[in-house]
Amino acid sequence: MEEVLLYTDADRVLIQRAYRKLLRTINKKATQEDRTDIRRAYEMAVEAHAKQRRKSGEPYILHPIEVARICVEEIGLGPTAVVCALLHDVVEDTDVSLADVRKEFGSKIAMIVDGLTKLDGLYNVESPQAENFKKVVSTLVQDVRVVLIKMADRLHNLRTIASMPRQKQLKIAAETSYIYSPLAHRLGLYNIKTEFQDICLRIMEPEIYQDIADKLEDSKKLRDRYINEFIKPLRKALDALKVPYRINGRPKSISSILNKIRTKKVPFEEIYDLYAIRIIVDVAPEREKSICWQVYSIVTDVHTPIPERLKDWITTPKSNGYESLHTTVIGPKGRFVEVQIRSERMDEISERGFAAHWKYKGVQKMHNLYENWLDNIREILDSPHTDALEFINDFKTSLFNEEVYVYTPKGEMKIYPKGATALDFAFGIHSDIGAHCMAIKVNNKLVPMGYKLQNGDQLQVITGKNQKPSEDWLKLVATGKAKAKIRQALKEEKRQKGEYGKEALERKLRNLKAEFDENVDQLVKFFGFKSRMDLYFGIATESVNLNDLRQFEVEGGKLVPRKQEVPVKPVTTPATELRETPSPMRGVPKLIINGEPGEVYNYKFATCCEPVMGDDIFGYITINDGLKIHRTTCPNAMHLMANYGYRIVKAEWVYTQNTSFTVELVITGIDDGPGVIERISHLISSTLGLNIRSFTISGSEGFFEGRVSVVVNNIDQINHAIVTLKKMPGISNVIRSETN
Ligand code: MN
């Protein structure tokens, strides 16, 4: 190896240690040839990254080595993936080109590395993040390893995120929750998905995360004792099966516990199923199903099961390949306990997802399950998308977690994502059947096209030659495939109609003695359209009046605006409108934007999340409405940060006394007689000394929900109000409202 002067001795020790650790994981899987390839990739990467360091100060090369190790140890990939992971950042960040990689390692590896390399110079697009992601997905359909290595890359970046600036952390976390963690789920990488979610939560809501982590730690002893108490009476019967087995009781992830707290609206202390008990048997594939059911029978002999909670994913695996038998039983002290029963093979699939499927190919129809999904993605990719954002949204629909099983008239089973409609079914059968769908029968009865599919439905589609998709259809479907196909049909129709518009424009310009090609793009802008096709369509449907061309005169074949003419209608919002003074609040809250005094920016506070001084915030540059300040926990924040990261700016409070904010609190509780409103109002205005702007209350059957708008100076007042209100008798929960 060539002498590299940029590494210190200490660096080299670190690098070699990391590399040896990687080699140990790959040992059994690699042939001599693989080993040589890995060595060469390692050497190429070490040299290429010699000048780079990570934010933490470490040599950059440690990152690709660690990504390679994750690929092997945590995802179960083989030597090819190791070579690609080692090289995954060289083309993007160093002097090594894709051609160099191809020359050294062949076209397969070059193709994967290319998929992992970010697109260059994306300045003119709506969302560079979305464009880059689309590129990953386009390669994914050729070789799934691309996306698996991308997952390992993202995982290592998240594990080392602490050295990044906060704003960057938020962007990465948002993008991860938006697309990477649903994708990890879809690929069956449950461990990685869970880690993604937990790290994102720690970044986005650090206090809440820490609180749950502490409580989990505190309750660990009690929990272990309880698990033992639960398992003990099962042992004897399980031993009698004469099959090797292991049992563990793992706590659920912090993000899933928080999810429970939020959806069930109960405090941590009242969540009893903080863990699931897992019984894993080691048997040959042909005995798996019967042994698992025997274990089920043993568990439910001892602990009473709750029948509705029985889930049999052994007979019908989930579409990501997950197999397991789940039941919830009533354990000691009357607590609900989830029990998962599976074989070692099923367990490995649940931990490693996709990669494990290659190993067990042939068992069940795993391969087909993924092929169906990949086919769907291919179809989404094949249909024309105007922008990558539209693509990402369609792609996201292919990541649905749950599915429904329905049947064709011939009894063939089809799997659709939960929420899919009868019209989705029609498009799923064939895009022509979807496009010409006139009516749909479910179990021999006509249903609306937007009917939501139910398990066991048998569907029949009635088509008509003259039927064609309309704009409304987009609202009647849920799958990305159907959406893409409908949009494609609409575009085609628009293009055809536009032909008339184009002819009319050509005629008009000829009469004016103006050139067509030289003027058309100017006219697209003048009439405020995005593309030529939109302009033609506008003319064809008469939303554009060609007489407006009188505002131009012709000079040498070119249209020029008449000078003395009344001003032409403006296409964009005039700048003066943006500069109106912010709300007439007493003392406008001051901010620091991107490290500078915020006065030069004309910011407004977003109404969706109503930031209050002290909240964690960020700025978002809107297209027409200046700079908007959102809370980082705003329901819209994730979408904005994940897709428009480049429009996000850093925003910080300048703490002052005389500011005021209006915040809405949602108070729920038990309505124990009259006077609830009076008691709450009294507490807020007299005890807490806050002004109430409005108060509405609704309720039924003893429950009520009140919405109170109060005026506060800062977040401490809000938090104090929430704590005080929560202590009032009859009140079960108080939260700040958030609207989407
Ligand atoms: Mn990387």
XYZ file of C-alpha atoms and ligand atoms in Angstrom:
741
model
C 0.000 0.000 0.000
C 1.134 3.459 -0.874
C 2.415 5.553 2.000
C -0.312 7.889 3.223
C 1.089 10.779 5.147
C -2.168 12.325 6.284
C -2.931 9.731 8.936
C -1.187 9.928 12.282
C 0.078 6.819 14.028
C -2.846 6.988 16.398
C -5.254 7.154 13.453
C -3.696 4.106 11.916
C -4.116 2.110 15.098
C -7.804 3.035 15.178
C -8.318 2.237 11.518
C -6.616 -1.119 11.691
C -8.523 -2.072 14.796
C -11.819 -1.226 13.084
C -10.825 -3.152 9.981
C -9.833 -6.255 11.941
C -13.165 -6.126 13.746
C -14.895 -6.060 10.363
C -12.840 -9.016 9.085
C -13.749 -11.078 12.115
C -17.466 -10.667 11.382
C -17.098 -11.701 7.785
C -14.761 -14.666 8.418
C -17.023 -17.605 7.752
C -18.789 -16.076 4.796
C -15.812 -15.080 2.661
C -13.769 -17.066 0.154
C -10.109 -16.207 -0.548
C -11.244 -14.210 -3.555
C -13.757 -12.220 -1.493
C -11.028 -11.461 0.995
C -8.778 -10.051 -1.710
C -11.596 -7.860 -3.019
C -12.375 -6.571 0.459
C -8.711 -5.787 1.052
C -8.504 -3.868 -2.231
C -11.695 -1.930 -1.488
C -10.377 -1.137 1.963
C -7.088 0.132 0.569
C -8.794 2.228 -2.068
C -11.094 3.800 0.528
C -8.320 4.405 3.081
C -6.319 6.277 0.500
C -9.244 8.151 -1.032
C -10.559 9.442 2.291
C -7.109 10.284 3.675
C -7.745 14.017 3.709
C -11.163 13.851 5.342
C -12.245 13.853 8.944
C -15.700 13.470 10.392
C -17.361 16.212 12.451
C -16.147 14.399 15.568
C -12.530 14.725 14.384
C -12.084 11.006 13.659
C -10.599 9.908 10.338
C -13.467 9.664 7.833
C -12.570 6.107 6.798
C -13.885 4.777 10.118
C -17.388 5.544 8.843
C -17.340 3.264 5.758
C -15.648 0.509 7.770
C -18.346 0.687 10.411
C -21.115 0.789 7.775
C -19.630 -2.404 6.315
C -19.619 -4.033 9.759
C -23.290 -3.124 10.298
C -24.100 -4.664 6.902
C -22.615 -7.976 7.968
C -23.448 -8.184 11.645
C -26.767 -6.386 11.925
C -28.295 -6.935 8.505
C -26.654 -10.218 7.556
C -25.235 -9.192 4.172
C -22.224 -10.830 2.497
C -18.864 -9.924 0.928
C -20.211 -7.957 -2.080
C -22.050 -5.624 0.259
C -18.876 -5.194 2.310
C -16.955 -4.051 -0.760
C -19.757 -1.636 -1.712
C -20.115 -0.297 1.825
C -16.376 0.390 2.034
C -16.599 2.316 -1.231
C -19.990 3.952 -0.666
C -18.700 7.491 -0.167
C -15.607 7.560 -2.390
C -17.254 8.731 -5.597
C -19.143 11.501 -3.867
C -16.412 12.907 -1.669
C -13.044 12.043 -3.188
C -11.073 12.023 -6.433
C -12.010 8.421 -7.186
C -14.538 8.228 -10.039
C -17.220 5.700 -10.788
C -15.165 4.587 -13.790
C -12.271 3.798 -11.416
C -14.559 1.647 -9.286
C -15.895 -0.143 -12.358
C -12.398 -0.826 -13.636
C -11.251 -2.240 -10.316
C -14.353 -4.117 -9.170
C -16.630 -4.665 -12.155
C -20.016 -3.308 -13.187
C -22.191 -4.906 -10.477
C -20.324 -3.179 -7.672
C -20.105 0.045 -9.665
C -23.889 0.002 -10.119
C -24.502 -0.350 -6.385
C -21.936 2.319 -5.512
C -23.560 4.615 -8.057
C -26.944 4.102 -6.410
C -25.399 5.146 -3.107
C -23.777 8.262 -4.518
C -25.733 11.458 -4.137
C -26.726 13.324 -7.273
C -24.509 16.262 -8.011
C -25.398 19.930 -8.162
C -29.089 19.740 -7.477
C -29.873 23.413 -7.193
C -32.758 23.814 -9.557
C -35.108 21.277 -8.106
C -37.879 21.564 -5.580
C -36.391 19.055 -3.143
C -32.827 17.749 -3.521
C -33.427 15.319 -0.662
C -36.347 13.773 -2.546
C -34.363 13.602 -5.817
C -31.554 11.768 -4.094
C -33.904 9.366 -2.419
C -35.594 8.654 -5.719
C -32.205 7.693 -7.090
C -31.678 5.170 -4.305
C -35.079 3.636 -5.001
C -34.423 3.439 -8.743
C -31.349 1.327 -8.058
C -33.138 -0.656 -5.364
C -35.307 -2.396 -7.945
C -32.152 -3.659 -9.648
C -30.392 -4.744 -6.475
C -31.963 -4.604 -3.053
C -28.545 -4.392 -1.428
C -28.416 -0.711 -2.373
C -31.170 0.151 0.030
C -29.872 -2.185 2.731
C -26.431 -0.537 2.636
C -28.165 2.854 2.660
C -29.918 1.744 5.859
C -26.576 0.807 7.436
C -25.153 4.177 6.370
C -28.085 6.038 7.900
C -27.855 3.964 11.081
C -24.198 4.794 11.614
C -24.808 8.472 10.895
C -27.567 8.473 13.492
C -25.475 6.652 16.065
C -22.797 9.321 15.698
C -25.166 12.273 15.339
C -24.164 13.917 18.631
C -21.299 15.817 16.987
C -23.627 17.501 14.485
C -25.161 20.945 15.018
C -28.692 20.788 16.397
C -30.348 22.126 13.245
C -28.719 19.417 11.146
C -29.728 16.787 13.696
C -33.357 17.851 13.382
C -33.250 17.638 9.597
C -31.717 14.166 9.660
C -34.190 12.982 12.291
C -37.144 14.291 10.303
C -35.993 12.652 7.110
C -35.418 9.402 8.980
C -38.899 9.289 10.525
C -40.503 10.346 7.284
C -39.047 7.775 4.953
C -36.260 5.599 6.360
C -38.040 4.104 9.315
C -41.196 3.119 7.370
C -38.870 1.640 4.756
C -36.925 -0.297 7.409
C -40.252 -1.662 8.594
C -41.235 -2.639 5.072
C -37.927 -4.452 4.638
C -38.511 -6.308 7.896
C -35.541 -4.666 9.623
C -37.382 -4.324 12.924
C -34.321 -3.747 15.098
C -33.070 -1.004 12.848
C -36.490 0.584 12.598
C -36.769 0.640 16.382
C -33.333 2.172 16.767
C -34.173 4.792 14.111
C -37.319 5.753 15.972
C -35.659 5.917 19.351
C -32.769 8.070 18.146
C -35.188 10.390 16.329
C -37.282 10.739 19.448
C -34.181 11.505 21.524
C -33.343 14.299 19.075
C -36.811 15.735 18.595
C -38.111 15.455 22.144
C -35.084 14.971 24.408
C -36.851 15.533 27.732
C -39.690 13.131 27.047
C -37.207 10.526 25.842
C -35.058 10.856 28.944
C -38.068 10.703 31.222
C -39.221 7.359 29.792
C -35.668 5.987 29.709
C -35.247 6.821 33.408
C -38.563 5.282 34.351
C -37.725 2.104 32.420
C -34.406 1.884 34.234
C -36.074 2.428 37.623
C -38.673 -0.250 37.051
C -36.262 -2.825 35.660
C -35.973 -4.964 38.813
C -39.709 -5.187 39.314
C -40.154 -6.049 35.688
C -37.602 -8.853 35.746
C -39.242 -10.308 38.828
C -42.625 -10.190 37.135
C -41.322 -11.897 33.996
C -39.897 -14.721 36.110
C -43.178 -15.105 37.890
C -44.896 -15.332 34.506
C -42.483 -17.868 33.019
C -42.056 -20.205 35.994
C -45.320 -22.157 35.702
C -44.693 -22.700 31.958
C -41.296 -24.355 32.277
C -42.381 -27.889 33.103
C -44.790 -28.257 30.220
C -42.351 -26.653 27.793
C -39.565 -29.027 28.888
C -41.902 -31.956 28.218
C -42.066 -30.949 24.533
C -38.457 -32.124 24.239
C -37.581 -29.314 21.872
C -34.788 -26.781 22.536
C -36.320 -23.410 23.372
C -35.459 -20.070 24.913
C -37.599 -17.434 26.552
C -36.884 -13.762 26.928
C -38.807 -10.741 28.085
C -37.707 -7.652 26.267
C -38.933 -4.178 27.120
C -40.616 -2.407 24.222
C -38.794 0.487 22.629
C -39.055 3.954 24.117
C -40.787 5.287 21.017
C -43.420 2.562 21.096
C -44.039 3.177 24.797
C -44.498 6.892 24.096
C -46.836 5.989 21.296
C -48.974 4.051 23.782
C -48.913 6.927 26.265
C -50.147 9.268 23.552
C -52.728 7.112 21.813
C -54.191 5.609 24.985
C -53.779 8.856 26.940
C -52.468 7.110 30.060
C -49.350 7.850 32.116
C -46.269 5.605 32.023
C -47.205 4.003 35.335
C -50.441 2.677 33.872
C -48.896 0.883 30.916
C -48.489 -2.727 31.889
C -47.445 -4.293 28.634
C -44.084 -2.570 28.633
C -42.547 -5.763 27.385
C -43.349 -8.754 25.277
C -42.410 -12.283 26.262
C -40.865 -14.221 23.433
C -40.701 -18.010 23.269
C -38.390 -19.247 20.523
C -38.207 -22.926 19.604
C -35.438 -24.568 17.632
C -37.077 -27.072 15.256
C -36.907 -28.151 11.635
C -39.073 -26.098 9.226
C -41.656 -28.852 8.746
C -42.413 -29.006 12.495
C -42.434 -25.250 13.138
C -46.133 -24.669 12.802
C -47.309 -27.543 14.964
C -44.746 -26.919 17.719
C -45.629 -23.212 17.836
C -49.298 -24.075 18.306
C -48.387 -26.567 21.040
C -46.495 -23.802 22.828
C -49.550 -21.572 22.402
C -51.665 -24.244 24.016
C -49.248 -24.531 26.977
C -49.195 -20.758 27.540
C -52.967 -20.432 27.376
C -53.493 -23.413 29.711
C -51.686 -21.457 32.415
C -52.659 -17.851 31.614
C -56.078 -16.856 30.299
C -55.869 -15.566 26.696
C -57.788 -12.633 25.249
C -59.140 -14.216 22.056
C -59.328 -11.011 19.973
C -55.630 -10.493 20.414
C -54.587 -13.743 18.724
C -52.589 -13.024 15.558
C -51.472 -15.898 13.378
C -48.722 -14.700 11.073
C -47.421 -18.229 10.667
C -50.265 -19.407 8.448
C -50.341 -16.069 6.584
C -47.042 -14.167 6.973
C -47.025 -10.370 6.785
C -46.058 -9.018 3.386
C -42.621 -8.087 4.687
C -42.128 -11.764 5.488
C -42.683 -11.550 9.242
C -43.862 -14.836 10.765
C -44.877 -15.298 14.382
C -47.779 -16.274 16.590
C -48.892 -13.465 18.910
C -51.317 -13.628 21.763
C -52.117 -11.473 24.751
C -52.857 -13.235 28.028
C -53.769 -12.172 31.523
C -50.706 -12.755 33.665
C -50.188 -12.611 37.459
C -51.816 -9.568 39.146
C -54.285 -9.369 36.264
C -51.849 -7.639 33.929
C -51.972 -7.988 30.155
C -48.862 -9.624 28.737
C -48.077 -10.057 25.051
C -46.542 -13.428 24.159
C -44.786 -14.012 20.840
C -44.168 -17.593 19.756
C -41.848 -18.424 16.869
C -39.018 -20.609 15.580
C -35.338 -19.639 15.418
C -35.714 -19.185 11.677
C -38.686 -16.863 12.095
C -36.777 -14.977 14.755
C -33.839 -14.411 12.478
C -36.184 -13.126 9.777
C -37.804 -10.772 12.243
C -34.420 -9.417 13.323
C -32.726 -9.186 9.971
C -35.595 -8.927 7.559
C -34.795 -8.996 3.938
C -31.286 -10.379 4.088
C -32.452 -13.421 6.048
C -34.892 -14.215 3.277
C -32.130 -15.028 0.859
C -30.827 -17.548 3.327
C -34.199 -19.238 3.690
C -35.369 -18.799 0.141
C -37.734 -21.578 -0.785
C -39.277 -21.827 2.655
C -42.778 -20.352 2.316
C -43.140 -17.957 -0.561
C -40.921 -15.269 0.895
C -39.349 -14.408 -2.334
C -42.697 -13.755 -3.984
C -43.811 -11.522 -1.163
C -40.948 -9.167 -1.876
C -41.231 -9.543 -5.623
C -44.797 -8.220 -5.456
C -43.637 -5.177 -3.595
C -40.729 -4.583 -5.961
C -43.108 -4.891 -8.920
C -45.253 -2.194 -7.370
C -42.250 0.058 -6.968
C -41.190 -0.566 -10.548
C -44.611 0.537 -11.741
C -44.456 3.687 -9.661
C -41.005 4.403 -11.083
C -42.122 3.759 -14.641
C -44.959 6.249 -14.592
C -43.997 9.834 -15.306
C -43.709 11.981 -12.195
C -43.418 15.707 -12.560
C -41.319 15.926 -9.451
C -39.552 13.748 -6.961
C -41.861 14.827 -4.131
C -44.861 13.344 -5.895
C -42.786 10.212 -6.346
C -41.843 10.007 -2.661
C -45.469 10.334 -1.637
C -46.499 7.537 -3.978
C -43.576 5.455 -2.803
C -44.502 6.015 0.824
C -47.884 4.428 0.198
C -46.072 1.203 -0.706
C -44.732 1.096 2.849
C -48.081 0.535 4.556
C -47.790 -1.617 7.639
C -50.967 -3.605 7.551
C -52.801 -5.295 4.774
C -56.128 -6.787 3.783
C -56.665 -10.033 1.925
C -59.281 -10.083 -0.815
C -60.228 -12.410 -3.644
C -60.823 -12.261 -7.384
C -63.984 -13.881 -8.825
C -61.846 -16.974 -9.511
C -60.841 -17.195 -5.848
C -57.286 -15.966 -6.266
C -56.026 -14.158 -3.161
C -54.676 -10.605 -3.526
C -52.990 -8.583 -0.827
C -53.588 -4.829 -0.537
C -52.459 -2.275 2.013
C -55.051 -1.539 4.671
C -57.091 1.457 3.551
C -56.983 0.453 -0.124
C -60.255 0.874 -2.014
C -62.267 -1.033 -4.589
C -60.771 1.210 -7.263
C -57.256 0.333 -6.041
C -58.222 -3.293 -6.533
C -59.234 -2.572 -10.142
C -55.911 -0.858 -10.845
C -54.105 -3.681 -9.056
C -55.562 -6.273 -11.427
C -54.444 -4.297 -14.472
C -54.012 -0.609 -15.191
C -56.413 -0.857 -18.167
C -59.082 -2.450 -15.993
C -58.609 0.375 -13.500
C -58.722 3.073 -16.151
C -61.966 1.731 -17.660
C -63.628 0.813 -14.401
C -67.386 1.582 -14.472
C -68.595 -0.182 -11.357
C -67.406 -2.659 -8.763
C -69.236 -5.433 -6.998
C -68.167 -6.731 -3.612
C -69.687 -10.072 -2.684
C -72.145 -9.515 -5.542
C -73.366 -6.095 -4.364
C -72.473 -2.836 -6.090
C -70.252 -0.588 -3.978
C -68.901 2.936 -4.495
C -65.454 3.018 -6.106
C -63.995 4.428 -2.907
C -65.265 1.456 -0.830
C -62.551 0.391 1.635
C -61.543 -3.236 1.170
C -62.287 -5.658 4.018
C -60.634 -9.001 4.684
C -62.325 -11.767 2.734
C -64.108 -9.545 0.188
C -64.594 -11.035 -3.228
C -64.478 -8.370 -5.935
C -65.652 -8.120 -9.493
C -64.846 -5.145 -11.721
C -67.202 -4.035 -14.484
C -65.489 -2.070 -17.237
C -66.730 0.149 -20.044
C -64.857 1.063 -23.203
C -65.588 4.779 -22.986
C -64.870 5.180 -19.310
C -61.791 7.206 -18.354
C -60.204 8.470 -15.139
C -61.077 11.910 -13.812
C -59.368 14.211 -11.324
C -61.767 13.004 -8.562
C -60.452 9.478 -8.827
C -57.242 10.555 -7.144
C -59.265 10.923 -3.954
C -60.780 7.463 -4.275
C -57.523 5.495 -4.231
C -54.875 4.907 -1.615
C -52.111 3.006 -3.384
C -49.207 4.705 -5.092
C -49.641 2.540 -8.141
C -53.232 3.598 -8.771
C -52.408 7.247 -8.115
C -49.509 7.175 -10.544
C -51.631 5.493 -13.223
C -54.496 7.957 -12.836
C -52.132 10.917 -13.029
C -50.558 9.453 -16.118
C -53.956 9.121 -17.803
C -54.943 12.664 -16.835
C -51.694 14.024 -18.204
C -52.193 12.178 -21.449
C -55.674 13.629 -21.815
C -54.383 17.088 -21.047
C -51.694 16.661 -23.652
C -54.247 15.644 -26.269
C -56.550 18.570 -25.500
C -53.534 20.848 -25.448
C -52.859 20.028 -29.101
C -55.817 22.262 -30.071
C -54.462 25.048 -27.903
C -51.069 24.737 -29.498
C -52.582 24.992 -32.987
C -54.572 28.083 -31.972
C -51.435 29.728 -30.612
C -49.456 28.897 -33.739
C -52.185 30.505 -35.873
C -52.311 33.591 -33.706
C -48.548 34.109 -33.772
C -48.456 33.589 -37.519
C -51.040 36.340 -37.929
C -48.940 38.639 -35.758
C -45.872 37.724 -37.819
C -44.133 36.498 -34.690
C -41.931 33.384 -34.512
C -43.385 30.481 -32.536
C -40.304 28.944 -30.920
C -38.761 32.249 -29.963
C -41.794 33.497 -28.089
C -43.560 30.555 -26.556
C -41.525 30.324 -23.341
C -41.987 34.027 -22.711
C -45.745 33.506 -23.009
C -45.685 30.557 -20.585
C -44.264 32.955 -18.000
C -46.500 35.857 -18.979
C -49.668 33.849 -18.412
C -48.271 32.395 -15.200
C -47.911 28.728 -16.193
C -45.243 26.197 -15.308
C -44.877 24.458 -18.648
C -45.758 24.751 -22.331
C -48.259 21.933 -21.913
C -50.095 23.892 -19.218
C -50.247 26.935 -21.486
C -51.633 24.918 -24.416
C -54.191 23.329 -22.142
C -55.145 26.772 -20.804
C -55.729 28.034 -24.338
C -57.708 24.934 -25.309
C -59.977 25.250 -22.283
C -60.258 29.028 -22.755
C -58.857 29.977 -19.384
C -56.310 31.989 -21.381
C -57.476 34.806 -23.638
C -55.217 35.162 -26.651
C -56.442 38.753 -27.091
C -54.153 39.583 -24.157
C -51.344 39.372 -26.713
C -52.322 42.926 -27.611
C -50.144 43.970 -24.725
C -47.185 43.060 -26.924
C -45.810 44.472 -30.134
C -43.701 42.552 -32.643
C -40.140 43.533 -33.393
C -38.307 41.338 -35.883
C -40.442 38.290 -35.110
C -40.137 38.754 -31.359
C -42.857 39.840 -28.933
C -41.933 42.813 -26.738
C -44.199 44.416 -24.126
C -45.717 47.715 -25.302
C -44.053 50.506 -23.359
C -46.937 52.922 -22.760
C -49.416 50.175 -21.986
C -51.125 49.866 -18.603
C -49.039 47.515 -16.441
C -49.507 43.855 -17.264
C -51.061 41.663 -14.654
C -48.440 40.571 -12.158
C -47.731 36.887 -11.964
C -46.074 36.755 -8.577
C -47.102 38.363 -5.310
C -45.565 41.827 -5.035
C -42.815 42.124 -2.487
C -44.657 44.867 -0.597
C -47.299 42.416 0.544
C -44.707 40.305 2.266
C -43.334 43.205 4.153
C -46.396 44.123 6.170
C -45.669 44.492 9.878
C -46.199 41.376 11.955
C -49.190 41.043 14.242
C -49.944 44.027 16.459
C -48.975 42.114 19.585
C -47.644 43.913 22.563
C -43.864 43.610 22.073
C -43.198 41.498 18.997
C -41.111 38.490 20.092
C -37.542 38.889 18.933
C -35.618 36.080 17.299
C -32.123 35.297 16.107
C -32.303 33.815 12.621
C -29.281 31.880 11.391
C -27.177 33.575 14.027
C -28.191 37.096 12.995
C -30.716 39.521 14.464
C -34.086 38.490 13.074
C -35.328 42.015 12.349
C -34.265 41.835 8.722
C -36.480 38.840 8.196
C -40.154 39.277 8.177
C -41.119 36.249 10.190
C -44.523 35.139 11.356
C -45.444 32.465 13.858
C -47.070 29.403 12.346
C -50.673 28.943 13.362
C -50.474 25.166 13.201
C -48.294 24.843 16.292
C -48.378 28.303 17.949
C -44.792 28.592 19.215
C -44.291 30.197 22.593
C -41.089 31.771 23.857
C -38.912 28.937 25.109
C -40.203 26.294 22.690
C -37.680 24.562 20.490
C -38.229 26.246 17.101
C -37.012 26.500 13.530
C -37.740 28.779 10.581
C -39.197 27.678 7.259
C -38.998 29.867 4.160
C -42.364 29.611 2.437
C -42.873 30.382 -1.231
C -45.421 33.171 -0.856
C -45.621 34.017 2.797
C -42.121 34.858 3.991
C -40.471 33.143 6.920
C -42.662 31.037 9.218
C -41.597 29.950 12.687
C -42.665 26.439 13.757
C -42.096 24.301 16.824
C -39.773 21.362 16.172
C -42.533 19.090 17.447
C -45.106 20.603 15.069
C -47.040 17.886 13.209
C -46.025 19.573 9.948
C -42.361 19.920 10.898
C -41.362 16.418 9.945
C -42.752 16.742 6.442
C -41.122 20.172 5.940
C -37.709 19.172 7.240
C -37.655 15.854 5.442
C -38.496 17.284 2.045
C -37.407 20.903 2.050
C -34.319 20.757 4.243
C -32.690 23.579 2.277
C -35.499 25.982 3.175
C -35.049 25.410 6.901
C -33.234 28.098 8.867
C -32.100 28.116 12.434
C -34.221 30.218 14.796
C -33.578 31.081 18.452
C -35.419 33.213 20.958
C -34.137 36.494 22.304
C -35.534 36.261 25.807
C -37.484 39.347 26.849
C -40.215 40.016 29.402
C -42.949 41.840 27.572
C -44.057 39.326 24.978
C -47.341 37.533 24.788
C -48.565 34.471 22.965
C -51.933 32.852 22.605
C -51.965 29.114 23.181
C -54.800 26.660 23.065
C -55.006 23.986 25.742
C -57.086 20.864 25.295
C -58.462 19.675 28.604
C -60.191 16.327 28.909
C -61.835 14.854 31.953
C -64.885 13.485 33.644
C -67.808 15.819 33.853
C -68.868 15.370 37.466
C -71.746 17.757 37.505
C -72.240 21.398 36.596
C -69.671 24.100 37.002
C -66.711 22.540 35.189
C -66.251 25.638 33.057
C -66.419 27.903 36.092
C -63.879 25.897 38.034
C -61.401 25.708 35.160
C -61.818 29.403 34.294
C -61.395 30.370 37.906
C -58.213 28.351 38.220
C -56.732 29.829 35.047
C -57.629 33.458 35.615
C -57.483 33.821 39.404
C -54.983 31.218 40.584
C -52.688 31.272 37.564
C -53.386 34.893 36.631
C -53.669 34.249 32.889
C -56.072 35.922 30.461
C -58.571 33.690 28.708
C -59.299 34.528 25.066
C -61.927 31.876 24.454
C -63.322 28.725 26.002
C -65.386 26.037 24.325
C -66.455 22.776 25.834
C -68.149 19.684 24.491
C -68.941 16.361 26.001
C -71.019 13.238 26.119
C -71.658 10.392 28.503
C -69.804 11.923 31.376
C -66.673 12.894 29.448
C -65.814 16.390 28.346
C -63.275 18.064 26.149
C -62.584 21.749 26.702
C -60.515 24.045 24.501
C -59.189 27.129 26.228
C -57.160 29.857 24.550
C -54.940 31.575 27.089
C -52.408 34.378 26.826
C -48.950 33.636 28.242
C -45.498 35.206 28.211
C -43.406 32.090 27.836
C -43.282 28.333 27.974
C -42.793 28.195 31.742
C -46.237 29.700 32.241
C -47.747 27.116 29.915
C -46.010 24.228 31.620
C -47.015 25.526 35.029
C -50.622 25.876 33.850
C -50.641 22.308 32.492
C -49.264 20.849 35.714
C -51.709 22.830 37.865
C -54.717 21.954 35.726
C -53.791 18.270 35.710
C -54.010 18.234 39.500
C -57.625 19.389 39.449
C -60.068 16.650 40.420
C -61.893 15.157 37.449
C -59.286 16.221 34.891
C -57.594 13.345 33.126
C -55.340 15.119 30.648
C -54.174 18.549 29.510
C -52.185 19.085 26.326
C -51.309 21.926 23.985
C -53.382 21.663 20.855
C -51.786 20.953 17.527
C -53.502 21.136 14.193
C -52.343 19.617 10.969
Mn -21.949 7.462 4.336
